[in-house]
PDB file of C-alpha atoms in Angstrom:
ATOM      1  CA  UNK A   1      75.423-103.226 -86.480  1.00 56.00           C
ATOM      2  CA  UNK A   2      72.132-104.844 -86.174  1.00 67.00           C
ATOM      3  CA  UNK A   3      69.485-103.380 -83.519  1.00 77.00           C
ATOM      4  CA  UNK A   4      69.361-106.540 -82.010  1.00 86.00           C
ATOM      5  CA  UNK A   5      73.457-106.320 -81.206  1.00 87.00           C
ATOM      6  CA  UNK A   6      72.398-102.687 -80.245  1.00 80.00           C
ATOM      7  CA  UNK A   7      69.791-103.705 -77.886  1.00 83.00           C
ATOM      8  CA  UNK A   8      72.357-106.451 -76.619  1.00 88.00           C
ATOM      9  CA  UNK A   9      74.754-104.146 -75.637  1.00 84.00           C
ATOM     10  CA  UNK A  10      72.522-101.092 -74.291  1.00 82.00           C
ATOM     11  CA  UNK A  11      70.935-104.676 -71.836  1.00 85.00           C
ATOM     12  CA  UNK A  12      74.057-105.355 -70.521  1.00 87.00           C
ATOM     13  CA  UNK A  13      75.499-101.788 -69.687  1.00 84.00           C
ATOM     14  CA  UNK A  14      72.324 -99.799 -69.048  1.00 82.00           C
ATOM     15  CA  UNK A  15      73.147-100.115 -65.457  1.00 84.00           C
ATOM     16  CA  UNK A  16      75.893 -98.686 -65.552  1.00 84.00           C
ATOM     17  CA  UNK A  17      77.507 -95.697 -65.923  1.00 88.00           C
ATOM     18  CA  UNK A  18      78.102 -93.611 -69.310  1.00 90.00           C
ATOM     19  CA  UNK A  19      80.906 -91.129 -69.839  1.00 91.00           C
ATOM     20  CA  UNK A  20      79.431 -88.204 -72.085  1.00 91.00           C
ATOM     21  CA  UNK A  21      82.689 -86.628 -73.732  1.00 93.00           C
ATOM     22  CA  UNK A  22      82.641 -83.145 -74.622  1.00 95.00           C
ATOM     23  CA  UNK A  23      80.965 -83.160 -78.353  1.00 95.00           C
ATOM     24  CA  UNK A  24      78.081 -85.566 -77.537  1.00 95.00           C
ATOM     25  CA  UNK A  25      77.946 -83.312 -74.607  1.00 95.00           C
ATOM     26  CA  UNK A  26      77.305 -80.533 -76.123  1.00 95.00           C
ATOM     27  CA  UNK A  27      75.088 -81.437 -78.446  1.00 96.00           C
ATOM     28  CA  UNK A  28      72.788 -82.616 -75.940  1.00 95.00           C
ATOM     29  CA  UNK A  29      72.889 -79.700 -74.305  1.00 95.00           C
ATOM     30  CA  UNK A  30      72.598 -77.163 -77.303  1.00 95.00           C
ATOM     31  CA  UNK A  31      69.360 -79.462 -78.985  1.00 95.00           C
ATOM     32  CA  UNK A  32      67.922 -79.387 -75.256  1.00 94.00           C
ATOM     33  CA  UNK A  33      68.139 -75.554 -75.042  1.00 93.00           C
ATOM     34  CA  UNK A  34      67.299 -74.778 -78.826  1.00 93.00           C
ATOM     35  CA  UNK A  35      66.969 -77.786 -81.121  1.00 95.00           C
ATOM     36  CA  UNK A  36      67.200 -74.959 -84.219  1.00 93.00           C
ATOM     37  CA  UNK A  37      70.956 -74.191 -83.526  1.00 93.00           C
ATOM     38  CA  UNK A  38      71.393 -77.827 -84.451  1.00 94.00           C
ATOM     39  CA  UNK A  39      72.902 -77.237 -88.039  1.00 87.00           C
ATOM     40  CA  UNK A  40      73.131 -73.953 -87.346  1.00 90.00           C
ATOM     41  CA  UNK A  41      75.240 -73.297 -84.373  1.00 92.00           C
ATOM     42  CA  UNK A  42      79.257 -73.706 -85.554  1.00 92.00           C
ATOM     43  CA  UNK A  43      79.900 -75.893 -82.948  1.00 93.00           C
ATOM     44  CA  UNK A  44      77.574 -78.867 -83.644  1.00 95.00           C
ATOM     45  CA  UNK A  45      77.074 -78.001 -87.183  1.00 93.00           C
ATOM     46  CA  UNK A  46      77.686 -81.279 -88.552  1.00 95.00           C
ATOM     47  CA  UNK A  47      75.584 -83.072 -86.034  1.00 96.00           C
ATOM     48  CA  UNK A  48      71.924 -83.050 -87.089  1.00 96.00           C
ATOM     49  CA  UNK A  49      68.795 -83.354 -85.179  1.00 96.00           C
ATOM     50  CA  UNK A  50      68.497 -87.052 -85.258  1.00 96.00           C
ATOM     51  CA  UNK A  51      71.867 -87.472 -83.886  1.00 96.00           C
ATOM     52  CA  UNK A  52      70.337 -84.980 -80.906  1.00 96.00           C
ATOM     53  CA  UNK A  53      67.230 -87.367 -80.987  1.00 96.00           C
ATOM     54  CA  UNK A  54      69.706 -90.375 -80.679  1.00 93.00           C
ATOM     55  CA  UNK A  55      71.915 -89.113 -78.118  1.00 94.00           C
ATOM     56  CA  UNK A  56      68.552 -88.084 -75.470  1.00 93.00           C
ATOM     57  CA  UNK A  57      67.229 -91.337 -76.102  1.00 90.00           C
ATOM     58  CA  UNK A  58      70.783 -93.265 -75.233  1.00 89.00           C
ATOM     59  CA  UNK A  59      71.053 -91.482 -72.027  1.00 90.00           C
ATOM     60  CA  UNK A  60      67.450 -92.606 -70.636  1.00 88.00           C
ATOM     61  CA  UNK A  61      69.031 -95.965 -70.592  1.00 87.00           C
ATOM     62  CA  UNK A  62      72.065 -95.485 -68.327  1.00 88.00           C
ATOM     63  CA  UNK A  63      71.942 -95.022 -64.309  1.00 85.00           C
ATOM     64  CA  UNK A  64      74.885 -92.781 -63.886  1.00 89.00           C
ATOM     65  CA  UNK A  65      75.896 -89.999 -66.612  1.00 91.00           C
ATOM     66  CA  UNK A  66      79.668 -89.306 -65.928  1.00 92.00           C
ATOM     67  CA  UNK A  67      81.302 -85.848 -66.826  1.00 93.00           C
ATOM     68  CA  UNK A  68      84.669 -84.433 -65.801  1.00 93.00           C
ATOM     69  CA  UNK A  69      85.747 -80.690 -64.980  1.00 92.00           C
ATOM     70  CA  UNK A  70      87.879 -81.477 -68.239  1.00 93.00           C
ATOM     71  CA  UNK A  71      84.890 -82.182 -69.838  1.00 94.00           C
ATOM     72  CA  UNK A  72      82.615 -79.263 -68.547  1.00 93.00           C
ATOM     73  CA  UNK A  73      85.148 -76.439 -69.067  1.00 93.00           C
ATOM     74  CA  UNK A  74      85.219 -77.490 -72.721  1.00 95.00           C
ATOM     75  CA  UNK A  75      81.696 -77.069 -72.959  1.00 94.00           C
ATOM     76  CA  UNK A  76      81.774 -74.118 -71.272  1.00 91.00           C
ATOM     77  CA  UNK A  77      84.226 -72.760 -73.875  1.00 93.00           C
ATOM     78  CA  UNK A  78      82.883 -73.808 -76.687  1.00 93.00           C
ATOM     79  CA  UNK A  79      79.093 -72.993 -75.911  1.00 91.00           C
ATOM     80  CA  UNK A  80      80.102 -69.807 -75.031  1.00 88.00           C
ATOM     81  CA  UNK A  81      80.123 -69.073 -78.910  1.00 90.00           C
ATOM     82  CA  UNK A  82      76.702 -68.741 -79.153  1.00 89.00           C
ATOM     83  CA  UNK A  83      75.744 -65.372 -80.606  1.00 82.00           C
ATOM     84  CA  UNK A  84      74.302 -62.692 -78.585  1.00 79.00           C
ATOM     85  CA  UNK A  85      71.617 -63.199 -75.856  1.00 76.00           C
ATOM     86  CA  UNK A  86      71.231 -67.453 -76.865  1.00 84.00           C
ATOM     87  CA  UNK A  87      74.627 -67.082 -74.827  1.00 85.00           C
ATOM     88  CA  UNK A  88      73.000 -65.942 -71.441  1.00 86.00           C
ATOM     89  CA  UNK A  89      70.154 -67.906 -71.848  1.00 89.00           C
ATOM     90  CA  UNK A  90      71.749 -70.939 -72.813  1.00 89.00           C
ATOM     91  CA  UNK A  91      74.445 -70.325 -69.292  1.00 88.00           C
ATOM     92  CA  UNK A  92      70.757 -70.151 -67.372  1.00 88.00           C
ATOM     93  CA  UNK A  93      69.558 -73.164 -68.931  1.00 88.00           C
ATOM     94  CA  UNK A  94      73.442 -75.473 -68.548  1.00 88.00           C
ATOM     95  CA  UNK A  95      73.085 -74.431 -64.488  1.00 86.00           C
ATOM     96  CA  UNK A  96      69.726 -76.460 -64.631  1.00 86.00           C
ATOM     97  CA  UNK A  97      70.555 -78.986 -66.715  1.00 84.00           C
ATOM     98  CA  UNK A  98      73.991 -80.481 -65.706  1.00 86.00           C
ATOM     99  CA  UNK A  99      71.999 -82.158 -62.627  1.00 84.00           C
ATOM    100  CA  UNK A 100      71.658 -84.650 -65.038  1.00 84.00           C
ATOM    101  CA  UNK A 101      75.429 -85.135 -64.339  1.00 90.00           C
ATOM    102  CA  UNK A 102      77.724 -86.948 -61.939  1.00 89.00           C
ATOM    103  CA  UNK A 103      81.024 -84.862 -61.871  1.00 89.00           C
ATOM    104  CA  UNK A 104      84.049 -86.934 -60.792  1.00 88.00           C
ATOM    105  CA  UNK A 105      87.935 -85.765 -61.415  1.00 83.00           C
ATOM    106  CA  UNK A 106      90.755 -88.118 -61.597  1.00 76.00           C
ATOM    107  CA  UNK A 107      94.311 -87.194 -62.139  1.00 77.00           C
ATOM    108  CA  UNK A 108      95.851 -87.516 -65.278  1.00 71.00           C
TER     109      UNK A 108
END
């Protein structure tokens, strides 16, 4: 892909809404709380901290960032790996952050 087809299609949907699913997700979240864990942190272990980097910058672009109780729970679980007190803190931190979110639910 060019950046020029990249910049084509962030034009045409950046108004739009974006459906974060649960790996991207958490990613976001995890480099936003502690950018270190990035590598690190089992979970996103083979993401690094450009792909973080990437990811934040994508989102500026779109209106709406759409998430799904499906979604959430799953980041839930899996963040709730962390070791020790990065777990608490982190919880603290996901309350604040995840006003970033629209939550919708639709039946399977």
């Amino acid at each position: 892909m060019t950046p020029r087809y990249v910049d084509d299609l962030i034009s045409k949907y950046a108004n739009k809404r974006v459906l974060i699913d649960t790996n991207l997700l958490l990613l976001y979240f995890i480099g936003e709380f502690d950018i270190a864990q990035i590598g690190r942190f089992k979970r996103v272990k083979q993401f690094t901290t450009k792909d973080f980097d990437l990811i934040k910058k994508l989102l500026t672009f779109f209106k709406q960032r759409i998430t799904t109780p499906n979604i959430m729970t799953e980041v839930s679980n899996l963040a709730g790996q962390l070791p020790g007190a990065s777990n608490s803190d982190f919880r603290k931190q996901l309350g604040e952050q995840i006003a970033i979110l629209t939550e919708e639910y639709s039946p399977a």
